[in-house]
Amino acid sequence: MPEPTPVTLSATLAADEALARRRRAGERVLSMASGEIGLPAHPALRERLAAAADENAYGPVAGSHALRTAAAGYWERRGLAVAPEHVVAGPGSKALLFALLLAVGGDVVVPVPSWVSYAAQARLVGAHPVPVPILPGQGGVPDPDRLREAVTAARAAGQDPRSVVVTVPDNPTGTVAAPDTVRRLADAARELDLVIVSDEIYRDLVYDTSQRTVSPAVHAPERTVVTTGLTKNLALGGWRTGVARLPHSDLGRALHTRLVAVASQIWSSPTAPVQAAAAYAFREPPEITRRIAASRRLHERVARAVADRFLATGTALAPVRATCYLYPDFEPLRARLGETHGVHGGDALAQLLSERYGVGVLPASAFGEAGRALRIRVATSRLYGDSDEQRTAALEEADPLSLPWIREAVDRVGEVLADLTGVTSAARAPQS
């Protein structure tokens, strides 16, 4: 009997569980491994969820008409017009991404680095992940030239790449690929006949709202599937809701048919009460847009303050442009880390930070990089407070760094880095 596909616990969830155990044991820990957005649900969404509690029927596999219409409006306001019948809802964008890989079939091109679940999900569906490095400072999108080389080589070796997954903006780097890079990626995908799966769940968390975030769907509308959800912009991870925008093309219609069929066999239909609240959120009434704007400001202030602490020690770090993620590179400090701590790669660095300092981060290897890479992924979204009262205060405070619990957490990061590296220079001016 063949062995089942090896399955490991998500690196982010595993790190979170380990830190939670240590916190319960009374240890001082700083959780910066998970991308959980530590903010309360908006009261208007809680009210709508409660009001829909009696909606207990399955409903349409693709999601309610109200939710699909609201999601279509959300995308239309971002320049990606779509009819509701080309939208599919599911229990989280993560589940939708997995179902899409099943629907597309074949092997999957993934950026390096990329979110921990892309390559894992490819393996779970029996496919091969085809890794392609990003361009410096442009996370989430594989280098288009190297994409061509990798797909050509994979096909020559008997593999069957049919899709490429991108993240705009990016997890783990907190950067946004340049518009020209996105355009070239779309051109390459068309030449190679690849479906683009564009994970845009962080789109509303780009700090500079005057700069338009470019989706691959703008340049390759006939072959780009866009996914998003409310996990990040509205901190509703536990509600598990997501939506996918399918192309208006022959390819898109075939994908829609297969995706709905897959959904019918896995989750039957999205959770009805959550759909009611999600439809309200995707319609973007003023109180929801204000909440997202407040969240975006909070992420920016705290992420950039933490970034300054890393830069002050001499680590390399691309300017963070979105989300709550940093991807610092300790390569400039390799000799010192090796001599002082016996650290020669990201795994050992993350282990040292956890065991000696109680700071949870993820190594670059979790995102598909080689073990030698001295990079880690840092998430700042759990620094906003330990209670809803503190988190609400963080959202409402013009200067969240003035709040003692946030200041203490940011200062703790600086103390740990100073002790780790032996560098105690003052933090630089905020990133721009």
PDB file of N, CA and C in Angstrom, residues 17-108:
ATOM      1  N   GLU A  17       1.235  27.627  18.933  1.00  0.00           N
ATOM      2  CA  GLU A  17       0.876  26.694  19.996  1.00  0.00           C
ATOM      3  C   GLU A  17       2.015  26.552  21.010  1.00  0.00           C
ATOM      4  N   ALA A  18       3.259  26.497  20.513  1.00  0.00           N
ATOM      5  CA  ALA A  18       4.404  26.361  21.414  1.00  0.00           C
ATOM      6  C   ALA A  18       4.530  27.578  22.332  1.00  0.00           C
ATOM      7  N   LEU A  19       4.346  28.771  21.770  1.00  0.00           N
ATOM      8  CA  LEU A  19       4.438  29.981  22.588  1.00  0.00           C
ATOM      9  C   LEU A  19       3.289  30.080  23.576  1.00  0.00           C
ATOM     10  N   ALA A  20       2.104  29.647  23.162  1.00  0.00           N
ATOM     11  CA  ALA A  20       0.955  29.679  24.072  1.00  0.00           C
ATOM     12  C   ALA A  20       1.198  28.782  25.283  1.00  0.00           C
ATOM     13  N   ARG A  21       1.804  27.628  25.063  1.00  0.00           N
ATOM     14  CA  ARG A  21       2.112  26.728  26.182  1.00  0.00           C
ATOM     15  C   ARG A  21       3.090  27.386  27.150  1.00  0.00           C
ATOM     16  N   ARG A  22       4.084  28.068  26.607  1.00  0.00           N
ATOM     17  CA  ARG A  22       5.078  28.725  27.461  1.00  0.00           C
ATOM     18  C   ARG A  22       4.458  29.895  28.227  1.00  0.00           C
ATOM     19  N   ARG A  23       3.549  30.608  27.570  1.00  0.00           N
ATOM     20  CA  ARG A  23       2.888  31.729  28.251  1.00  0.00           C
ATOM     21  C   ARG A  23       2.031  31.211  29.409  1.00  0.00           C
ATOM     22  N   ARG A  24       1.317  30.106  29.178  1.00  0.00           N
ATOM     23  CA  ARG A  24       0.498  29.530  30.243  1.00  0.00           C
ATOM     24  C   ARG A  24       1.344  29.043  31.409  1.00  0.00           C
ATOM     25  N   ALA A  25       2.595  28.684  31.104  1.00  0.00           N
ATOM     26  CA  ALA A  25       3.502  28.225  32.156  1.00  0.00           C
ATOM     27  C   ALA A  25       4.141  29.389  32.908  1.00  0.00           C
ATOM     28  N   GLY A  26       3.781  30.619  32.529  1.00  0.00           N
ATOM     29  CA  GLY A  26       4.271  31.783  33.248  1.00  0.00           C
ATOM     30  C   GLY A  26       5.528  32.406  32.675  1.00  0.00           C
ATOM     31  N   GLU A  27       5.988  31.925  31.500  1.00  0.00           N
ATOM     32  CA  GLU A  27       7.187  32.494  30.900  1.00  0.00           C
ATOM     33  C   GLU A  27       6.869  33.813  30.193  1.00  0.00           C
ATOM     34  N   ARG A  28       7.880  34.646  30.099  1.00  0.00           N
ATOM     35  CA  ARG A  28       7.747  35.896  29.358  1.00  0.00           C
ATOM     36  C   ARG A  28       8.039  35.614  27.890  1.00  0.00           C
ATOM     37  N   VAL A  29       7.035  35.756  27.044  1.00  0.00           N
ATOM     38  CA  VAL A  29       7.206  35.475  25.623  1.00  0.00           C
ATOM     39  C   VAL A  29       6.674  36.641  24.800  1.00  0.00           C
ATOM     40  N   LEU A  30       7.211  36.765  23.603  1.00  0.00           N
ATOM     41  CA  LEU A  30       6.772  37.770  22.645  1.00  0.00           C
ATOM     42  C   LEU A  30       6.430  37.030  21.366  1.00  0.00           C
ATOM     43  N   SER A  31       5.151  36.948  21.049  1.00  0.00           N
ATOM     44  CA  SER A  31       4.690  36.159  19.909  1.00  0.00           C
ATOM     45  C   SER A  31       4.762  36.989  18.634  1.00  0.00           C
ATOM     46  N   MET A  32       5.706  36.625  17.748  1.00  0.00           N
ATOM     47  CA  MET A  32       5.863  37.329  16.481  1.00  0.00           C
ATOM     48  C   MET A  32       5.998  36.328  15.330  1.00  0.00           C
ATOM     49  N   ALA A  33       5.413  35.148  15.516  1.00  0.00           N
ATOM     50  CA  ALA A  33       5.499  34.108  14.499  1.00  0.00           C
ATOM     51  C   ALA A  33       4.273  34.046  13.615  1.00  0.00           C
ATOM     52  N   SER A  34       3.106  34.272  14.194  1.00  0.00           N
ATOM     53  CA  SER A  34       1.855  34.099  13.466  1.00  0.00           C
ATOM     54  C   SER A  34       1.354  35.410  12.888  1.00  0.00           C
ATOM     55  N   GLY A  35       0.656  35.306  11.767  1.00  0.00           N
ATOM     56  CA  GLY A  35       0.054  36.480  11.152  1.00  0.00           C
ATOM     57  C   GLY A  35      -1.349  36.759  11.649  1.00  0.00           C
ATOM     58  N   GLU A  36      -1.733  36.144  12.747  1.00  0.00           N
ATOM     59  CA  GLU A  36      -3.027  36.455  13.355  1.00  0.00           C
ATOM     60  C   GLU A  36      -3.111  37.955  13.623  1.00  0.00           C
ATOM     61  N   ILE A  37      -4.166  38.597  13.140  1.00  0.00           N
ATOM     62  CA  ILE A  37      -4.326  40.028  13.361  1.00  0.00           C
ATOM     63  C   ILE A  37      -5.020  40.215  14.711  1.00  0.00           C
ATOM     64  N   GLY A  38      -4.270  40.704  15.689  1.00  0.00           N
ATOM     65  CA  GLY A  38      -4.783  40.778  17.046  1.00  0.00           C
ATOM     66  C   GLY A  38      -5.669  41.975  17.295  1.00  0.00           C
ATOM     67  N   LEU A  39      -6.833  42.003  16.652  1.00  0.00           N
ATOM     68  CA  LEU A  39      -7.779  43.111  16.819  1.00  0.00           C
ATOM     69  C   LEU A  39      -9.185  42.549  16.987  1.00  0.00           C
ATOM     70  N   PRO A  40     -10.063  43.257  17.693  1.00  0.00           N
ATOM     71  CA  PRO A  40     -11.433  42.753  17.897  1.00  0.00           C
ATOM     72  C   PRO A  40     -12.289  42.885  16.638  1.00  0.00           C
ATOM     73  N   ALA A  41     -13.323  42.051  16.553  1.00  0.00           N
ATOM     74  CA  ALA A  41     -14.274  42.167  15.441  1.00  0.00           C
ATOM     75  C   ALA A  41     -15.084  43.450  15.600  1.00  0.00           C
ATOM     76  N   HIS A  42     -15.393  44.081  14.485  1.00  0.00           N
ATOM     77  CA  HIS A  42     -16.177  45.306  14.530  1.00  0.00           C
ATOM     78  C   HIS A  42     -17.584  45.003  15.074  1.00  0.00           C
ATOM     79  N   PRO A  43     -18.126  45.859  15.936  1.00  0.00           N
ATOM     80  CA  PRO A  43     -19.462  45.597  16.506  1.00  0.00           C
ATOM     81  C   PRO A  43     -20.544  45.383  15.462  1.00  0.00           C
ATOM     82  N   ALA A  44     -20.500  46.127  14.352  1.00  0.00           N
ATOM     83  CA  ALA A  44     -21.530  45.965  13.320  1.00  0.00           C
ATOM     84  C   ALA A  44     -21.494  44.566  12.720  1.00  0.00           C
ATOM     85  N   LEU A  45     -20.321  43.982  12.607  1.00  0.00           N
ATOM     86  CA  LEU A  45     -20.212  42.632  12.066  1.00  0.00           C
ATOM     87  C   LEU A  45     -20.680  41.603  13.083  1.00  0.00           C
ATOM     88  N   ARG A  46     -20.391  41.836  14.345  1.00  0.00           N
ATOM     89  CA  ARG A  46     -20.875  40.919  15.382  1.00  0.00           C
ATOM     90  C   ARG A  46     -22.405  40.912  15.402  1.00  0.00           C
ATOM     91  N   GLU A  47     -22.999  42.080  15.248  1.00  0.00           N
ATOM     92  CA  GLU A  47     -24.459  42.176  15.259  1.00  0.00           C
ATOM     93  C   GLU A  47     -25.068  41.405  14.097  1.00  0.00           C
ATOM     94  N   ARG A  48     -24.474  41.536  12.925  1.00  0.00           N
ATOM     95  CA  ARG A  48     -25.034  40.840  11.760  1.00  0.00           C
ATOM     96  C   ARG A  48     -24.823  39.340  11.837  1.00  0.00           C
ATOM     97  N   LEU A  49     -23.720  38.926  12.413  1.00  0.00           N
ATOM     98  CA  LEU A  49     -23.505  37.499  12.601  1.00  0.00           C
ATOM     99  C   LEU A  49     -24.552  36.926  13.553  1.00  0.00           C
ATOM    100  N   ALA A  50     -24.809  37.620  14.648  1.00  0.00           N
ATOM    101  CA  ALA A  50     -25.798  37.146  15.617  1.00  0.00           C
ATOM    102  C   ALA A  50     -27.205  37.134  15.020  1.00  0.00           C
ATOM    103  N   ALA A  51     -27.519  38.167  14.239  1.00  0.00           N
ATOM    104  CA  ALA A  51     -28.857  38.259  13.649  1.00  0.00           C
ATOM    105  C   ALA A  51     -29.131  37.140  12.650  1.00  0.00           C
ATOM    106  N   ALA A  52     -28.054  36.577  12.082  1.00  0.00           N
ATOM    107  CA  ALA A  52     -28.214  35.522  11.071  1.00  0.00           C
ATOM    108  C   ALA A  52     -28.055  34.130  11.658  1.00  0.00           C
ATOM    109  N   ALA A  53     -28.047  34.022  12.989  1.00  0.00           N
ATOM    110  CA  ALA A  53     -27.785  32.733  13.626  1.00  0.00           C
ATOM    111  C   ALA A  53     -28.819  31.671  13.282  1.00  0.00           C
ATOM    112  N   ASP A  54     -30.027  32.078  12.891  1.00  0.00           N
ATOM    113  CA  ASP A  54     -31.055  31.089  12.571  1.00  0.00           C
ATOM    114  C   ASP A  54     -30.974  30.621  11.123  1.00  0.00           C
ATOM    115  N   GLU A  55     -30.022  31.112  10.356  1.00  0.00           N
ATOM    116  CA  GLU A  55     -29.840  30.651   8.969  1.00  0.00           C
ATOM    117  C   GLU A  55     -29.024  29.363   9.005  1.00  0.00           C
ATOM    118  N   ASN A  56     -29.706  28.244   9.075  1.00  0.00           N
ATOM    119  CA  ASN A  56     -29.024  26.976   9.297  1.00  0.00           C
ATOM    120  C   ASN A  56     -29.088  26.013   8.116  1.00  0.00           C
ATOM    121  N   ALA A  57     -29.608  26.449   6.964  1.00  0.00           N
ATOM    122  CA  ALA A  57     -29.633  25.597   5.780  1.00  0.00           C
ATOM    123  C   ALA A  57     -28.292  25.677   5.063  1.00  0.00           C
ATOM    124  N   TYR A  58     -28.012  24.675   4.224  1.00  0.00           N
ATOM    125  CA  TYR A  58     -26.754  24.650   3.490  1.00  0.00           C
ATOM    126  C   TYR A  58     -26.572  25.877   2.595  1.00  0.00           C
ATOM    127  N   GLY A  59     -27.539  26.140   1.738  1.00  0.00           N
ATOM    128  CA  GLY A  59     -27.395  27.235   0.794  1.00  0.00           C
ATOM    129  C   GLY A  59     -26.600  26.828  -0.436  1.00  0.00           C
ATOM    130  N   PRO A  60     -26.450  27.733  -1.419  1.00  0.00           N
ATOM    131  CA  PRO A  60     -25.730  27.420  -2.653  1.00  0.00           C
ATOM    132  C   PRO A  60     -24.266  27.076  -2.384  1.00  0.00           C
ATOM    133  N   VAL A  61     -23.735  26.129  -3.140  1.00  0.00           N
ATOM    134  CA  VAL A  61     -22.336  25.723  -2.976  1.00  0.00           C
ATOM    135  C   VAL A  61     -21.400  26.912  -3.194  1.00  0.00           C
ATOM    136  N   ALA A  62     -21.691  27.733  -4.197  1.00  0.00           N
ATOM    137  CA  ALA A  62     -20.809  28.855  -4.533  1.00  0.00           C
ATOM    138  C   ALA A  62     -20.947  30.029  -3.577  1.00  0.00           C
ATOM    139  N   GLY A  63     -21.913  29.962  -2.673  1.00  0.00           N
ATOM    140  CA  GLY A  63     -22.130  31.066  -1.754  1.00  0.00           C
ATOM    141  C   GLY A  63     -23.427  31.785  -2.057  1.00  0.00           C
ATOM    142  N   SER A  64     -23.905  32.546  -1.102  1.00  0.00           N
ATOM    143  CA  SER A  64     -25.162  33.259  -1.273  1.00  0.00           C
ATOM    144  C   SER A  64     -25.051  34.335  -2.349  1.00  0.00           C
ATOM    145  N   HIS A  65     -26.181  34.645  -2.967  1.00  0.00           N
ATOM    146  CA  HIS A  65     -26.180  35.697  -3.983  1.00  0.00           C
ATOM    147  C   HIS A  65     -25.769  37.024  -3.361  1.00  0.00           C
ATOM    148  N   ALA A  66     -26.190  37.284  -2.135  1.00  0.00           N
ATOM    149  CA  ALA A  66     -25.849  38.550  -1.479  1.00  0.00           C
ATOM    150  C   ALA A  66     -24.346  38.685  -1.288  1.00  0.00           C
ATOM    151  N   LEU A  67     -23.686  37.625  -0.853  1.00  0.00           N
ATOM    152  CA  LEU A  67     -22.240  37.682  -0.650  1.00  0.00           C
ATOM    153  C   LEU A  67     -21.510  37.812  -1.976  1.00  0.00           C
ATOM    154  N   ARG A  68     -21.911  37.045  -2.968  1.00  0.00           N
ATOM    155  CA  ARG A  68     -21.219  37.107  -4.261  1.00  0.00           C
ATOM    156  C   ARG A  68     -21.408  38.469  -4.921  1.00  0.00           C
ATOM    157  N   THR A  69     -22.571  39.063  -4.762  1.00  0.00           N
ATOM    158  CA  THR A  69     -22.818  40.402  -5.311  1.00  0.00           C
ATOM    159  C   THR A  69     -21.968  41.442  -4.586  1.00  0.00           C
ATOM    160  N   ALA A  70     -21.894  41.317  -3.265  1.00  0.00           N
ATOM    161  CA  ALA A  70     -21.082  42.263  -2.495  1.00  0.00           C
ATOM    162  C   ALA A  70     -19.609  42.142  -2.848  1.00  0.00           C
ATOM    163  N   ALA A  71     -19.128  40.906  -3.013  1.00  0.00           N
ATOM    164  CA  ALA A  71     -17.723  40.706  -3.384  1.00  0.00           C
ATOM    165  C   ALA A  71     -17.451  41.257  -4.777  1.00  0.00           C
ATOM    166  N   ALA A  72     -18.402  41.080  -5.688  1.00  0.00           N
ATOM    167  CA  ALA A  72     -18.232  41.640  -7.032  1.00  0.00           C
ATOM    168  C   ALA A  72     -18.103  43.159  -6.973  1.00  0.00           C
ATOM    169  N   GLY A  73     -18.906  43.800  -6.136  1.00  0.00           N
ATOM    170  CA  GLY A  73     -18.803  45.246  -5.970  1.00  0.00           C
ATOM    171  C   GLY A  73     -17.472  45.658  -5.375  1.00  0.00           C
ATOM    172  N   TYR A  74     -16.992  44.888  -4.408  1.00  0.00           N
ATOM    173  CA  TYR A  74     -15.679  45.146  -3.802  1.00  0.00           C
ATOM    174  C   TYR A  74     -14.595  45.170  -4.876  1.00  0.00           C
ATOM    175  N   TRP A  75     -14.590  44.158  -5.752  1.00  0.00           N
ATOM    176  CA  TRP A  75     -13.569  44.104  -6.796  1.00  0.00           C
ATOM    177  C   TRP A  75     -13.770  45.192  -7.855  1.00  0.00           C
ATOM    178  N   GLU A  76     -15.019  45.494  -8.175  1.00  0.00           N
ATOM    179  CA  GLU A  76     -15.269  46.539  -9.170  1.00  0.00           C
ATOM    180  C   GLU A  76     -14.708  47.877  -8.699  1.00  0.00           C
ATOM    181  N   ARG A  77     -14.825  48.178  -7.415  1.00  0.00           N
ATOM    182  CA  ARG A  77     -14.268  49.424  -6.877  1.00  0.00           C
ATOM    183  C   ARG A  77     -12.754  49.442  -6.926  1.00  0.00           C
ATOM    184  N   ARG A  78     -12.135  48.301  -7.186  1.00  0.00           N
ATOM    185  CA  ARG A  78     -10.679  48.210  -7.306  1.00  0.00           C
ATOM    186  C   ARG A  78     -10.249  47.971  -8.742  1.00  0.00           C
ATOM    187  N   GLY A  79     -11.150  48.241  -9.680  1.00  0.00           N
ATOM    188  CA  GLY A  79     -10.813  48.139 -11.095  1.00  0.00           C
ATOM    189  C   GLY A  79     -10.845  46.739 -11.655  1.00  0.00           C
ATOM    190  N   LEU A  80     -11.469  45.796 -10.944  1.00  0.00           N
ATOM    191  CA  LEU A  80     -11.530  44.413 -11.400  1.00  0.00           C
ATOM    192  C   LEU A  80     -12.992  43.977 -11.493  1.00  0.00           C
ATOM    193  N   ALA A  81     -13.689  44.522 -12.460  1.00  0.00           N
ATOM    194  CA  ALA A  81     -15.116  44.225 -12.605  1.00  0.00           C
ATOM    195  C   ALA A  81     -15.338  42.731 -12.802  1.00  0.00           C
ATOM    196  N   VAL A  82     -16.396  42.213 -12.181  1.00  0.00           N
ATOM    197  CA  VAL A  82     -16.722  40.798 -12.305  1.00  0.00           C
ATOM    198  C   VAL A  82     -18.211  40.631 -12.015  1.00  0.00           C
ATOM    199  N   ALA A  83     -18.845  39.684 -12.687  1.00  0.00           N
ATOM    200  CA  ALA A  83     -20.252  39.381 -12.427  1.00  0.00           C
ATOM    201  C   ALA A  83     -20.349  38.450 -11.219  1.00  0.00           C
ATOM    202  N   PRO A  84     -21.398  38.567 -10.427  1.00  0.00           N
ATOM    203  CA  PRO A  84     -21.545  37.698  -9.255  1.00  0.00           C
ATOM    204  C   PRO A  84     -21.465  36.210  -9.580  1.00  0.00           C
ATOM    205  N   GLU A  85     -21.927  35.823 -10.778  1.00  0.00           N
ATOM    206  CA  GLU A  85     -21.891  34.401 -11.128  1.00  0.00           C
ATOM    207  C   GLU A  85     -20.478  33.868 -11.352  1.00  0.00           C
ATOM    208  N   HIS A  86     -19.492  34.772 -11.408  1.00  0.00           N
ATOM    209  CA  HIS A  86     -18.094  34.347 -11.536  1.00  0.00           C
ATOM    210  C   HIS A  86     -17.347  34.431 -10.213  1.00  0.00           C
ATOM    211  N   VAL A  87     -18.085  34.558  -9.119  1.00  0.00           N
ATOM    212  CA  VAL A  87     -17.502  34.597  -7.777  1.00  0.00           C
ATOM    213  C   VAL A  87     -17.884  33.316  -7.039  1.00  0.00           C
ATOM    214  N   VAL A  88     -16.921  32.740  -6.342  1.00  0.00           N
ATOM    215  CA  VAL A  88     -17.168  31.552  -5.520  1.00  0.00           C
ATOM    216  C   VAL A  88     -16.697  31.859  -4.104  1.00  0.00           C
ATOM    217  N   ALA A  89     -17.552  31.608  -3.136  1.00  0.00           N
ATOM    218  CA  ALA A  89     -17.210  31.813  -1.726  1.00  0.00           C
ATOM    219  C   ALA A  89     -16.859  30.480  -1.084  1.00  0.00           C
ATOM    220  N   GLY A  90     -16.062  30.564  -0.015  1.00  0.00           N
ATOM    221  CA  GLY A  90     -15.681  29.347   0.686  1.00  0.00           C
ATOM    222  C   GLY A  90     -15.348  29.638   2.138  1.00  0.00           C
ATOM    223  N   PRO A  91     -15.045  28.597   2.907  1.00  0.00           N
ATOM    224  CA  PRO A  91     -14.721  28.756   4.331  1.00  0.00           C
ATOM    225  C   PRO A  91     -13.269  29.191   4.519  1.00  0.00           C
ATOM    226  N   GLY A  92     -12.970  30.397   4.077  1.00  0.00           N
ATOM    227  CA  GLY A  92     -11.615  30.930   4.162  1.00  0.00           C
ATOM    228  C   GLY A  92     -10.919  30.873   2.820  1.00  0.00           C
ATOM    229  N   SER A  93     -10.076  31.878   2.550  1.00  0.00           N
ATOM    230  CA  SER A  93      -9.348  31.873   1.281  1.00  0.00           C
ATOM    231  C   SER A  93      -8.335  30.732   1.241  1.00  0.00           C
ATOM    232  N   LYS A  94      -7.879  30.262   2.401  1.00  0.00           N
ATOM    233  CA  LYS A  94      -6.936  29.139   2.437  1.00  0.00           C
ATOM    234  C   LYS A  94      -7.568  27.884   1.845  1.00  0.00           C
ATOM    235  N   ALA A  95      -8.805  27.602   2.235  1.00  0.00           N
ATOM    236  CA  ALA A  95      -9.514  26.458   1.670  1.00  0.00           C
ATOM    237  C   ALA A  95      -9.775  26.645   0.181  1.00  0.00           C
ATOM    238  N   LEU A  96     -10.100  27.873  -0.206  1.00  0.00           N
ATOM    239  CA  LEU A  96     -10.321  28.148  -1.630  1.00  0.00           C
ATOM    240  C   LEU A  96      -9.055  27.928  -2.443  1.00  0.00           C
ATOM    241  N   LEU A  97      -7.911  28.350  -1.912  1.00  0.00           N
ATOM    242  CA  LEU A  97      -6.647  28.152  -2.617  1.00  0.00           C
ATOM    243  C   LEU A  97      -6.383  26.664  -2.827  1.00  0.00           C
ATOM    244  N   PHE A  98      -6.618  25.864  -1.805  1.00  0.00           N
ATOM    245  CA  PHE A  98      -6.420  24.426  -1.929  1.00  0.00           C
ATOM    246  C   PHE A  98      -7.365  23.847  -2.982  1.00  0.00           C
ATOM    247  N   ALA A  99      -8.626  24.250  -2.934  1.00  0.00           N
ATOM    248  CA  ALA A  99      -9.595  23.752  -3.910  1.00  0.00           C
ATOM    249  C   ALA A  99      -9.223  24.187  -5.327  1.00  0.00           C
ATOM    250  N   LEU A 100      -8.687  25.391  -5.467  1.00  0.00           N
ATOM    251  CA  LEU A 100      -8.275  25.866  -6.789  1.00  0.00           C
ATOM    252  C   LEU A 100      -7.134  25.016  -7.361  1.00  0.00           C
ATOM    253  N   LEU A 101      -6.177  24.636  -6.496  1.00  0.00           N
ATOM    254  CA  LEU A 101      -5.091  23.781  -6.983  1.00  0.00           C
ATOM    255  C   LEU A 101      -5.639  22.446  -7.467  1.00  0.00           C
ATOM    256  N   LEU A 102      -6.641  21.919  -6.775  1.00  0.00           N
ATOM    257  CA  LEU A 102      -7.295  20.693  -7.231  1.00  0.00           C
ATOM    258  C   LEU A 102      -8.010  20.915  -8.564  1.00  0.00           C
ATOM    259  N   ALA A 103      -8.662  22.067  -8.687  1.00  0.00           N
ATOM    260  CA  ALA A 103      -9.423  22.348  -9.901  1.00  0.00           C
ATOM    261  C   ALA A 103      -8.522  22.566 -11.109  1.00  0.00           C
ATOM    262  N   VAL A 104      -7.394  23.234 -10.908  1.00  0.00           N
ATOM    263  CA  VAL A 104      -6.469  23.508 -12.024  1.00  0.00           C
ATOM    264  C   VAL A 104      -5.712  22.250 -12.397  1.00  0.00           C
ATOM    265  N   GLY A 105      -5.251  21.508 -11.383  1.00  0.00           N
ATOM    266  CA  GLY A 105      -4.453  20.315 -11.630  1.00  0.00           C
ATOM    267  C   GLY A 105      -3.017  20.658 -11.992  1.00  0.00           C
ATOM    268  N   GLY A 106      -2.201  19.635 -12.143  1.00  0.00           N
ATOM    269  CA  GLY A 106      -0.809  19.837 -12.534  1.00  0.00           C
ATOM    270  C   GLY A 106       0.052  20.397 -11.416  1.00  0.00           C
ATOM    271  N   ASP A 107       1.305  20.680 -11.764  1.00  0.00           N
ATOM    272  CA  ASP A 107       2.265  21.204 -10.804  1.00  0.00           C
ATOM    273  C   ASP A 107       2.119  22.718 -10.659  1.00  0.00           C
ATOM    274  N   VAL A 108       2.717  23.260  -9.592  1.00  0.00           N
ATOM    275  CA  VAL A 108       2.448  24.637  -9.187  1.00  0.00           C
ATOM    276  C   VAL A 108       3.749  25.407  -8.997  1.00  0.00           C
TER     277      VAL A 108
END
